[in-house]
Structure formats: C-alpha cells, structure tokens
C-alpha cells in the first residue's frame, strides 16, 4: 500500500437538519489520481472545502500527510493547490496581474512561475484582456493555473473541466495525467461526469447524498462489473429448465417471455445453443454482454445513475 | 508588507476609487457654492480651505472612506477570491489588517486630491492670500485631517466588515457619525473627545480663534481609543468571511451627497 496523503475519519458536515457529508472516510494515495464522483449536491464541494479548512467539519477529522489539518494549516496548506467551485478573480485585472497578486502573497520567488503556469493552461502571458472579459473556459484555465502555480505536491480540483471545450478537456486531462505520472503529484479531482473520471482516475470514490458508497481502484471496479450471456429464444422458461437440467447452470435470470441472462460462463455458448435447438426452441440472439461502468454506478447509487 | 502592496495592485482600474475622487471634488464644489450664498464674508484662500475641511469632516469624508474601504473589504467575497487567499493560507484577520492599513494610505491620497481641488478652485474663484506658506499649511492640514478622520471611522469600517454586505449600512452610519461632529463641535469638551472633531483638534483647526481651545491630549486619547476598538474588533474576527446569508435583493441605500 502506498503512503496515504489525505485521510478523513468520519468526516461530517451538517447544515441545519441536513447532513451534506456523512461519516466520510476517504483515502487518497500518494502519486495517484483520486476521482470523487457524485451527482449534483452529493457533497463533493463540501468535502473539498473541509479538506482545505474553508469550512469546519461538524464532526470527524481530516489528516493530510499524516498530520491533522486543523492546527497545522500554516505548514500543510502551502503544499496544496486547489480550485474550488467557480473561478474567483479580480475582474478589473488581467489574468497575469491576478496571478501576480497571489504569487506575491505566497512569497513565490521563482520569476517564471506565473508564465509557466499560464503556458501550462494555454493562456497568454501579459495579455491585455481583463478577467471580466474572459470566457468561461478561460476563467477555468486561469483557476487551474492558480492551483498549480506554486508547484504543490497535492492538488485538490473541484470539477476542473467545467466549461472547457472538448479540446480543452483533453488538454487538461493530459496535463493532470502528466503531473501525476512525471512529477509524482497526488491529485484529488471531483466530477459528476463518470466518463471523465473513468478516463483519468486511478482510484474512485463514489459519493451520494453525502455518503461514500464505494472506494476502489478503477481496475478493481472494472473487473467487478458483470459479464453475462444474453439469449433471445422462443420460450425463455423452457430454455432455463434446459440449462439447469443439462448443464447445472444456476445463475439464470429470465427476463420476460423470450429473454434469458446467464451469468456463469463455463459452458460454451455454442453448446447451450445446440441444446436449445435440440429441444425444438428457436434461438434468435445469443451475445456476450458486458455491463458498462455506467450501469454499475447506476446500480450502486440505487437506480438513478450519474451523469 | 506584501499584504499592503497587493492591496494597491488590486485597485488598478477599480472604479470605486473614482467615486472617492468625485466625492472629494464634490466637497470642494459644495464649499464653492456656499461662497456665493454668504454675504459679508471676506473669502480668502485660507478661509475657503477651512470651509472645505469642514465639509470634508461633517459631510463627505467619513462616508466616502467607509464606502470605499467597505467595497475594498467586501470585494473578496463578491469576487469570490477569499477562498484562494484563505488557502494560501492568509487569515481573514491578516487580510483585514492589510486592507485597513492600505486604506489609511488611501486616505492620505484622497487628502492630497482634496488639496489639489481646493487650490484649483480657490485660484479659479480668485480668492486672495494663497501664499506658499499658507498652501503648505493647508496641504498638511487637509491631508492629515483625512487620515485622522479615517482613524475616527475605522471602528465603523471594521464592524461593517464583519457583517454580510455591511459596507452599505456602515456608510450610512459613518455619515451620521460624521454629521454628529457638527453638534459635538458646539461643546469644546465634547469636541476634544468625539473622534470626528478630535481629528480637527489634531490639525489645529481654527486654533487662532480665541473661543477654540483644543486639548491635544484628549484628541490623541480619542484617536487611540478608536484604534484600540478597531484592533479589538479585528483581533476577535473569526478566521473566515461573514456568513453568507441566502437573502438576496438588498436594498440600495440612497447615496447621500451624490
Ligand atoms: N452553505 C451552505 N448552507 C446550507 N447548505 C449547503 C451549503 N453548502 C452546501 N449545502 C448543501 O450541501 C449539499 C452538498 O453540496 P455540495 O456543494 O457539496 O454538492 P456538490 O457535490 O459539490 O454538487 P455539484 O455537483 O452541484 O457541485 C447540497 O444539498 C447543498 O444544498
Ligand atoms: Mg460542487
């Protein structure tokens, strides 16, 4: 097991009667990308705010690099870069001027830090355009530049691809991947878009109504999603009996009058088909079906799905 | 130090600063109008400048600086930049201190602006007596007076900073507070202690007048008290912005003197 960078224990945030985050235990490992996946209002932003000390947890603890966050902010926060919700900058200043303010406040001595960060997200250095005149995607890029400007070891990015065009999304994905692979950064990223997380994350935490439903590596999740064979035959009930008697197949689901799902994969498909035909059944379809991640998530979040 | 420096960087192309400059101009214009109304008064440069100071003190400046400081403090919330500052980490307290100091410097700059308008208006109106020593004296008086007035209203600014959208209420309070100087001036003992009028004492306003006797010690005490109250408010400030209330559609408070 790798070093755990972010660990929460029973982290809870309650607003009035409603628990936005409830007993959350997440583990973000060093040098990996952790995708926090959840629908709108699931509690992703609230969780990240607590990880940064922007809101105090109602109960529970956050520890970063093995130290409790509360009380060690001065030591821990400078090593973290973050982007929370929408990008916030001074509208009367240009992108470069905005970054210069934060560079000064952070005491950055590297003169190229601002330029490098802007290059990384594809924004021009010393452009005349004011932040108020930026497009949504440009604002988002500037916010990413701010998050990475001081070369932090840990990045906490709340929906970083919001508002970006497809090419921008691919660019951001590539550079987040590169930060992780080439420079051993640890990255926590949230999204409500499953396909995005599936493309980028190494580990996935699924959060729904403030509760962590599952925390697993992507590889493990993919292995877990089921494979089955789907038959369409003239009489599904009779076909099920045939499979039970001749092949001792137990995991059979009859779907309606004509459809049949077989989970166990030991019997070759061709043998099952010839058995059906020998008993006078018509077989109009036989196919191996793999449950997509999406269907899997639909199942664990209780039907409604994500994205 | 970088707190104060960055505060000034943030002011670039910031329109609210021009509102302040306009208000300082307005104070001079108000005085200029009053010169036409009063008969029998001999208008000299020094007297004109004194009347400008009086308008600055009782009408324009407390409200003006509270408004501007309020915007400067509140903007971290409205521009949603607070989260990026708190995660540096820079505490709200330190941020507020930096802003209050920056506003003190800004007050001096507004003072200089007021001097420039005063000298220009007096010259245009052709008031006599604008010698170099009198201009130097007036420059010092108006500029320092702005700083002292700022110190006088600092508690209001600091309290307003802790209330969501408090800067508009603060502006109204500051206006009343400044206007109260008019009444405090009627009683010398009170005038020495009321921070707004104490700011006059510290610059020796009309000290040549026999009926005016400033007690410098009392005036300084009054300023220190204002500073102390401000620091208590700042130091007890929680390390976060005032709680966001969901209520929208705030009332636009009539901007007096616009
Ligand atoms: N300041 C607040 N006061 C009251 N309730 C809040 C506050 N902030 C968040 N909530 C509630 O907490 C829940 C979780 O919100 P959160 O912003 O964490 O969701 P999210 O997963 O980030 O959603 P999205 O995908 O829309 O960004 C929501 O039901 C929201 O209404
Ligand atoms: Mg969110």
Coordinates of C-alpha atoms and ligand atoms in Angstrom, one line a residue, chain A residues 45 85 158-159, ligand 2:
Chain A
X45 CA -17.6 20.6 -2.9
X85 CA -16.2 25.6 -7.4
X158 CA -13.3 20.6 -7.9
X159 CA -14.8 20.0 -11.3
Ligands
LIG2 MG1 -19.7 21.3 -6.3

